[in-house]
CSV table of C-alpha atoms and ligand atoms in Angstrom, one decimal:
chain,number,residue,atom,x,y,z
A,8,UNK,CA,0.0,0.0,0.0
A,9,UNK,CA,1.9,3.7,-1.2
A,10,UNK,CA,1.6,6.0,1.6
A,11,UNK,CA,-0.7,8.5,-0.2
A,12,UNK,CA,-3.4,5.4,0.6
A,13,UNK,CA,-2.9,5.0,4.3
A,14,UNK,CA,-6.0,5.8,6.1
A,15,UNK,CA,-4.0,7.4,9.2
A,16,UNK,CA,-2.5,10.3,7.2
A,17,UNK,CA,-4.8,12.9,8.2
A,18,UNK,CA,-4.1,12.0,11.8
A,19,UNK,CA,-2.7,14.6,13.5
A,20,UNK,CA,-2.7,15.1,17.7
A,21,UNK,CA,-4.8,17.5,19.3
A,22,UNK,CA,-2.2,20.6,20.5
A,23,UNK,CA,-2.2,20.6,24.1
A,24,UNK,CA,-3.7,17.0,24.9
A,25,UNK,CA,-1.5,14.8,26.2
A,26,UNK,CA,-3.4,11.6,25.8
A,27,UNK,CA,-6.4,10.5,24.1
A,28,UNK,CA,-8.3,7.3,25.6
A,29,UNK,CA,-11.3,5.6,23.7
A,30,UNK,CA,-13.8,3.7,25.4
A,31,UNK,CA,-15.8,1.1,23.5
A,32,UNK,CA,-17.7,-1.5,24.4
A,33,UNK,CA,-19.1,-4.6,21.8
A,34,UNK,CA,-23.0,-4.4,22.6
A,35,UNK,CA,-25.1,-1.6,24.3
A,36,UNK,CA,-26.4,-1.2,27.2
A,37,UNK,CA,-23.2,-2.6,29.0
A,38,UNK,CA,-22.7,0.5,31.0
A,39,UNK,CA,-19.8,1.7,28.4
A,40,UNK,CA,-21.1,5.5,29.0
A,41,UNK,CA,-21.1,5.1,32.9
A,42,UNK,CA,-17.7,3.6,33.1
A,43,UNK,CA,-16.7,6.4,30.5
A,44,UNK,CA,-18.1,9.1,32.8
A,45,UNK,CA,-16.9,7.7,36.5
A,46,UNK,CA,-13.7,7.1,35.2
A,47,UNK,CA,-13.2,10.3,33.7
A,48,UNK,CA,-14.4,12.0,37.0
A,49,UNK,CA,-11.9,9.8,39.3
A,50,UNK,CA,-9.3,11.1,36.7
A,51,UNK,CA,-10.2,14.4,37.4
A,52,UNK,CA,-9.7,14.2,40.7
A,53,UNK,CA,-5.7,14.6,39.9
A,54,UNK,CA,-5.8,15.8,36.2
A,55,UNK,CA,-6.8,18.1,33.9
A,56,UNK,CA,-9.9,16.1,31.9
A,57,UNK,CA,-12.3,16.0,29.1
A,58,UNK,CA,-15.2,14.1,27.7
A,59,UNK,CA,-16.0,13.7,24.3
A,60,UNK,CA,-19.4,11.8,23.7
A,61,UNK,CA,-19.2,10.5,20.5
A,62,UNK,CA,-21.5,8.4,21.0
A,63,UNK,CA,-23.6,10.6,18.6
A,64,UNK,CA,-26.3,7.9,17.8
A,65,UNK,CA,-27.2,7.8,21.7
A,66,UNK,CA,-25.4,10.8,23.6
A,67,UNK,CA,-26.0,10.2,27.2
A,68,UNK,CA,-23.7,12.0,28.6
A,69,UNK,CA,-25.2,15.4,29.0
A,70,UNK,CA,-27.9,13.3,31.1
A,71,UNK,CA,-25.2,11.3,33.1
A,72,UNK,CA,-23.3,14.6,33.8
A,73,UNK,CA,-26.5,16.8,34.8
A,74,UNK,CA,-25.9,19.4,31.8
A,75,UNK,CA,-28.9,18.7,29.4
A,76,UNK,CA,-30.4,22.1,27.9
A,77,UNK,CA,-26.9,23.9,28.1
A,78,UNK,CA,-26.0,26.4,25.9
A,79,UNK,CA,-23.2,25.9,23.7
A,80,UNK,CA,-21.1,29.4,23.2
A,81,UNK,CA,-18.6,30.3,20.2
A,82,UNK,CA,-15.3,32.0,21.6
A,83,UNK,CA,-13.5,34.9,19.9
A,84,UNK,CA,-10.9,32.6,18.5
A,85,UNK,CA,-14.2,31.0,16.8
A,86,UNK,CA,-13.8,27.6,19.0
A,87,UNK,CA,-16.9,25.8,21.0
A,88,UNK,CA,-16.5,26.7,24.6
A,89,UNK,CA,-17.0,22.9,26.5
A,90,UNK,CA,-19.6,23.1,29.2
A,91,UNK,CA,-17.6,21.9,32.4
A,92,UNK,CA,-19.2,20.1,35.1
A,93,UNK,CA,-17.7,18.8,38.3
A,94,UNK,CA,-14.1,20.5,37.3
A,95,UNK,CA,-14.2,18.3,33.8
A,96,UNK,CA,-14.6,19.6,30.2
A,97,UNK,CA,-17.7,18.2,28.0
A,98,UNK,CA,-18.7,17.8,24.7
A,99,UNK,CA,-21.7,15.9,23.5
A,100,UNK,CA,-23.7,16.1,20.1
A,101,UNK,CA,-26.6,16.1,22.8
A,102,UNK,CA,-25.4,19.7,23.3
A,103,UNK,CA,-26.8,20.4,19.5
A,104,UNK,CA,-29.3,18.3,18.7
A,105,UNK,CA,-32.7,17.7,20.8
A,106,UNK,CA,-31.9,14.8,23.1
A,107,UNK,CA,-34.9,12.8,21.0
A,108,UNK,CA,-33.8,13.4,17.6
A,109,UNK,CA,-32.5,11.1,15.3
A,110,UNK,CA,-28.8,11.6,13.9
A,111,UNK,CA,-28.5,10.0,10.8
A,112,UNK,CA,-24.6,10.6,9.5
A,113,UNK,CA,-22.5,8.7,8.0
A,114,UNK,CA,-19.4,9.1,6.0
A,115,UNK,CA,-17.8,12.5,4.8
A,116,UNK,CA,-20.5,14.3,7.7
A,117,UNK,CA,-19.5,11.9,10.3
A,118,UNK,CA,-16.1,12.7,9.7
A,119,UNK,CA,-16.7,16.6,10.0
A,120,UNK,CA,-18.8,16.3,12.9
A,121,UNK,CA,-16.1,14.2,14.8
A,122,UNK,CA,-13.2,16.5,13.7
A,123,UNK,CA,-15.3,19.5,15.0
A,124,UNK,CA,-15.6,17.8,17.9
A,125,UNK,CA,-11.9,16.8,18.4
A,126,UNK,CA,-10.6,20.1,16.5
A,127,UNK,CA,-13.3,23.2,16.9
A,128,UNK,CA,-13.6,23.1,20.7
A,129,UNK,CA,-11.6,24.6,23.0
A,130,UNK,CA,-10.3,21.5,24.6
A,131,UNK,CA,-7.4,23.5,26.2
A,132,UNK,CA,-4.6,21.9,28.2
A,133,UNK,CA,-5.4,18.5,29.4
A,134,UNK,CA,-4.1,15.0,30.6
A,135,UNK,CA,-6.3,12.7,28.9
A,136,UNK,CA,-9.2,13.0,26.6
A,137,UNK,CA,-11.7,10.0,27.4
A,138,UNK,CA,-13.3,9.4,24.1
A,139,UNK,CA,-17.0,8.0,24.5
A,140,UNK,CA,-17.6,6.1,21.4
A,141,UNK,CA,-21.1,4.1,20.2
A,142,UNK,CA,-21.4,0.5,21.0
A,143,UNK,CA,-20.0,-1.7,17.9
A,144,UNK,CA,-16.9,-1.5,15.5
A,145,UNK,CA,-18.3,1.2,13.0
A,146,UNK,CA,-17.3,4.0,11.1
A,147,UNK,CA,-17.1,6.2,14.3
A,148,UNK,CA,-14.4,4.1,16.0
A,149,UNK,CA,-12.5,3.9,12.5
A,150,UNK,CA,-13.2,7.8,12.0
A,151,UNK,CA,-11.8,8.6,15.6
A,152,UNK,CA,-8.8,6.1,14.8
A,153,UNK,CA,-8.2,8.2,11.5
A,154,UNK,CA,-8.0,11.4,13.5
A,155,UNK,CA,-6.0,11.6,16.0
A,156,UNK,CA,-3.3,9.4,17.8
A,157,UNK,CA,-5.0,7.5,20.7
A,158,UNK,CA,-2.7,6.5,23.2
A,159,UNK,CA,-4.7,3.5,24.3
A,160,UNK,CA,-8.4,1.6,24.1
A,161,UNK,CA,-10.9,0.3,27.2
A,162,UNK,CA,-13.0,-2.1,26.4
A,163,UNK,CA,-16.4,-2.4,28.7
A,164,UNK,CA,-18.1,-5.3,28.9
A,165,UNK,CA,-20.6,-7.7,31.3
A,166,UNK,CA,-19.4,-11.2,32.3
A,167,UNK,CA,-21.5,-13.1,30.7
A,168,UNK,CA,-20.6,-15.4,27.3
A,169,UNK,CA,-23.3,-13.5,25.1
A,170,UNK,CA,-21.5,-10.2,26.1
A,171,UNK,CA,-17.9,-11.4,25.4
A,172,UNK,CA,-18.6,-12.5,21.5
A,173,UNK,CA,-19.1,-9.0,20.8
A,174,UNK,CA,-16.2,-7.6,23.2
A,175,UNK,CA,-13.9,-10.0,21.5
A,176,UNK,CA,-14.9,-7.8,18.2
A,177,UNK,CA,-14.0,-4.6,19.7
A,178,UNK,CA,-10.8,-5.5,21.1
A,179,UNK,CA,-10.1,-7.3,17.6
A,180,UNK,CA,-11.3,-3.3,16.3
A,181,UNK,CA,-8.5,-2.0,18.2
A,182,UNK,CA,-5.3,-4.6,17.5
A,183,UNK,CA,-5.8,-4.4,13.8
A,184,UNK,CA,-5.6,-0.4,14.5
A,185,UNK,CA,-2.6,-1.3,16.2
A,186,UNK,CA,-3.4,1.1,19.2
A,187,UNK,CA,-2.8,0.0,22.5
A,188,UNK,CA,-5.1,-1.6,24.5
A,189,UNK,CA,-5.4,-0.6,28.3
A,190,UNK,CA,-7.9,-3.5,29.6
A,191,UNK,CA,-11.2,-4.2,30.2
A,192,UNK,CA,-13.6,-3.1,32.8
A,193,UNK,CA,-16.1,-5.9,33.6
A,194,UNK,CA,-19.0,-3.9,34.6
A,195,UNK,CA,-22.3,-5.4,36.4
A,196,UNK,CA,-19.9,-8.4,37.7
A,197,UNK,CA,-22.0,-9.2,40.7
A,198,UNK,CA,-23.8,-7.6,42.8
A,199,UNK,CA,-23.9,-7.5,47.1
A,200,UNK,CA,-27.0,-8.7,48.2
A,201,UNK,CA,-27.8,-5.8,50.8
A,202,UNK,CA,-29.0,-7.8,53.5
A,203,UNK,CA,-27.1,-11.3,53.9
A,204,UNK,CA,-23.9,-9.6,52.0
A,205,UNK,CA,-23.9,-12.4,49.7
A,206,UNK,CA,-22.0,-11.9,46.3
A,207,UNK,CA,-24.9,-12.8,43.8
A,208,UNK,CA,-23.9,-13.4,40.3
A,209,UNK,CA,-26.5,-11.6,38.0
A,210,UNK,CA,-24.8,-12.6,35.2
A,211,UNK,CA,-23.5,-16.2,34.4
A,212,UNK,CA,-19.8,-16.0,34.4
A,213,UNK,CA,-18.1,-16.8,31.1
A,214,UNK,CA,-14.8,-17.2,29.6
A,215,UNK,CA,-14.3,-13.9,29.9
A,216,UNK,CA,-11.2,-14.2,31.9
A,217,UNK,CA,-9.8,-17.0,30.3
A,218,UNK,CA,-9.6,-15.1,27.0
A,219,UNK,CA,-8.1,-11.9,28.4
A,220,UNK,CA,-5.7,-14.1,29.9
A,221,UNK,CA,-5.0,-15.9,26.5
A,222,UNK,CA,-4.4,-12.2,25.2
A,223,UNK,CA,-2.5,-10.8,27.7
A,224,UNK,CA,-4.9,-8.0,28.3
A,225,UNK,CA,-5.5,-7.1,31.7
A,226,UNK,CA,-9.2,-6.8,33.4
A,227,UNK,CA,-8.6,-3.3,34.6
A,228,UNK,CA,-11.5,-3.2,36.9
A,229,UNK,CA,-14.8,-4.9,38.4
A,230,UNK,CA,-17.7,-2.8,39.1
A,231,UNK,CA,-20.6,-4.7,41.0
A,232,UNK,CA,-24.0,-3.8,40.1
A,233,UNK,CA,-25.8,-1.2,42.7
A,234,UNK,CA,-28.8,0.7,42.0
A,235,UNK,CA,-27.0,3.9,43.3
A,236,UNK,CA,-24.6,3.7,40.2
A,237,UNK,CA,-27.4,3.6,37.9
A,238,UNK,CA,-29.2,6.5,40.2
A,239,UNK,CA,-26.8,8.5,40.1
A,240,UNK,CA,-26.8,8.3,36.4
A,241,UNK,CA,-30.5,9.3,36.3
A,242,UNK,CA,-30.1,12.0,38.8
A,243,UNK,CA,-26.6,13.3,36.7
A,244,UNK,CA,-24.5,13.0,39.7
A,245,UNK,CA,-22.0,10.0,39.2
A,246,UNK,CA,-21.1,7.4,41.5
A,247,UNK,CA,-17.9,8.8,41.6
A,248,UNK,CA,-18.8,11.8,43.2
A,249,UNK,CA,-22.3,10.8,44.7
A,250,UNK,CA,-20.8,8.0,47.0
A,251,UNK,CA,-17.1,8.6,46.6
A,252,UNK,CA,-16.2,5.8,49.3
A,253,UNK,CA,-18.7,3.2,48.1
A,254,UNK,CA,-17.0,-0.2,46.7
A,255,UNK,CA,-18.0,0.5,42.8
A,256,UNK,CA,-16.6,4.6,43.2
A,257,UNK,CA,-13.4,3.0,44.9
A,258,UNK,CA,-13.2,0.9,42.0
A,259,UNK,CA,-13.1,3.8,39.5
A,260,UNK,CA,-10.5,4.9,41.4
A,261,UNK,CA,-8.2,2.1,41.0
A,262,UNK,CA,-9.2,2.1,37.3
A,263,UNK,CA,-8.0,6.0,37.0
A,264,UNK,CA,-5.0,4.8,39.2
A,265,UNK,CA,-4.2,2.3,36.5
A,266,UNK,CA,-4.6,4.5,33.7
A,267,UNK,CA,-1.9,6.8,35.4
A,268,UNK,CA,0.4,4.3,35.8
A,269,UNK,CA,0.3,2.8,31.7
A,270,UNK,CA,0.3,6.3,30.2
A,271,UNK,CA,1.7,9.0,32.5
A,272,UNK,CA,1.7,12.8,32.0
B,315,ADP,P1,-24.0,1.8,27.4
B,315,ADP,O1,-23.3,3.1,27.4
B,315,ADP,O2,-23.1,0.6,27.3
B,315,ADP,O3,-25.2,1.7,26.5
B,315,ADP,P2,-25.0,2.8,30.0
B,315,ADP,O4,-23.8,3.4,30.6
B,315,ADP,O5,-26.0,3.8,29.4
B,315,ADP,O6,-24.6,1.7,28.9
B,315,ADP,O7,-25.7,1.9,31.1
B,315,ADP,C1,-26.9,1.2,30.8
B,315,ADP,C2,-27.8,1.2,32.0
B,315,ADP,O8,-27.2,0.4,33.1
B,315,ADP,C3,-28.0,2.6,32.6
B,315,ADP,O9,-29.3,2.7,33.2
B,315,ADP,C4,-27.0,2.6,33.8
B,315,ADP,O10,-27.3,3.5,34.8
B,315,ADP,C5,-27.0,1.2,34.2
B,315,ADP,N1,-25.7,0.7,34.8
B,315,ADP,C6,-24.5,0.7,34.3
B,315,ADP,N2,-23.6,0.2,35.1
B,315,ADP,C7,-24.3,-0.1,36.3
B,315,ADP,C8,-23.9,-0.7,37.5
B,315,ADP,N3,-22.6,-1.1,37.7
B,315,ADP,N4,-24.8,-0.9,38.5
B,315,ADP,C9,-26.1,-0.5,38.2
B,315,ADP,N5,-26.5,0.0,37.1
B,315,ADP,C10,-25.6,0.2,36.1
């Protein structure tokens, strides 16, 4: 393949941001936008931070961070001003659009619309850039991947054997990109059953361990289930900073502890 054919030529870092993290997940509904948010927020706690909801087909973000109906403003230099919340820096299509409308881009407008987003807003100085992206292995992931160097990949998933076919496809995503992958947070692992303290397992246990094992990648973190994480969500205050000492927050923690360790700043 001659170089003029690569599809990584146009990317091209963001000035100022140290590292850029993607979080993916291979089905929906795994909690990829609540791990995405929590862990950015433990982050924050010691680093400059940003959000970038690309999930565009679903943004949930705005909800999750307790910013829906905010007012995106235009700066003199002509860049989007990010709303901040809790001392980290947002951007979410859900900003733009009305949080029940349809976005229905593909291709060359995809493109533009994630290059805005990486390019047109004032990110300003920061550590790490968690990257929010849609469920799957589509165009936005490849888009994203095209952009910008991303210094490494978290890959959400449930325990169960239905949820790890479709991880599996995600993490493939992300070796074929050749771009680092940082682990995988099993979310929804099991859950404490609030009066005998008995670990229940809501999902079956699969072979998820076994395979990160085989692949070397490590399980970065386990968040039980609690109805407070989910809560919190609703109410767009995170676990993170809702509960801060809880077991699932303190597991956030250790995740953003991890993350400093593999790509320091
Ligand atoms: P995804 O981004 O993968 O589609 P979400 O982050 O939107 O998933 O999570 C799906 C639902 O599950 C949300 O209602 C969320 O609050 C809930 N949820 C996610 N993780 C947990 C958890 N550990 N405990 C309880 N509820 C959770």
């Amino acid at each position: 393949m001659s170089h003029s054919h690569n599809p990584f030529e146009k990317q091209a870092p963001i000035p100022n941001v140290k590292h850029i993290i993607a979080v993916s997940s291979g089905k929906g509904g795994v909690g990829k936008s609540t791990v995405a948010t929590n862990i950015t927020l433990a982050l924050s706690k010691k680093n400059k931070v940003g959000l970038l909801d690309a999930d565009i087909y679903g943004p949930s973000i705005p909800r999750m961070m307790g910013a829906l109906n905010q007012q995106l403003s235009v700066n003199q230099d002509k860049k989007i001003e990010p709303i901040v919340r809790y001392g980290m820096k947002l951007m979410s299509i859900g900003f733009m659009v009305a949080e029940n409308a349809a976005v229905v881009w593909r291709g060359p407008m995809l493109f533009k619309a994630i290059d805005q987003f990486l390019r047109d807003v004032h990110w300003g100085e920061l550590d790490y850039l968690v990257v929010d992206l849609p469920p799957g292995t589509g165009d936005v992931q490849l888009t994203l991947a095209q952009s910008v160097p991303i210094s490494g990949a978290i890959t959400v998933t449930t325990p169960q054997n239905i949820a790890l076919i479709d991880v599996k496809k995600a993490i493939d995503m992300w070796e074929r990109m050749n771009i680092p992958l940082l682990g995988t947070v099993e979310n929804m692992a099991y859950m404490i059953a609030p009066q005998s303290g008995e670990r229940i397992q809501l999902f079956p246990k699969g072979e998820l361990d076994a395979y990160l094992d085989s692949k070397k990648i490590s399980k970065i973190g386990e968040i039980p289930f609690h109805p407070h994480v989910s809560l919190g969500s609703e109410a767009g205050i995170p676990i993170v900073e809702s509960h801060a000492s809880s077991t699932e927050a303190q597991e956030f923690f250790k995740i953003a502890e991890k993350i400093r360790e593999k790509l320091p700043v």
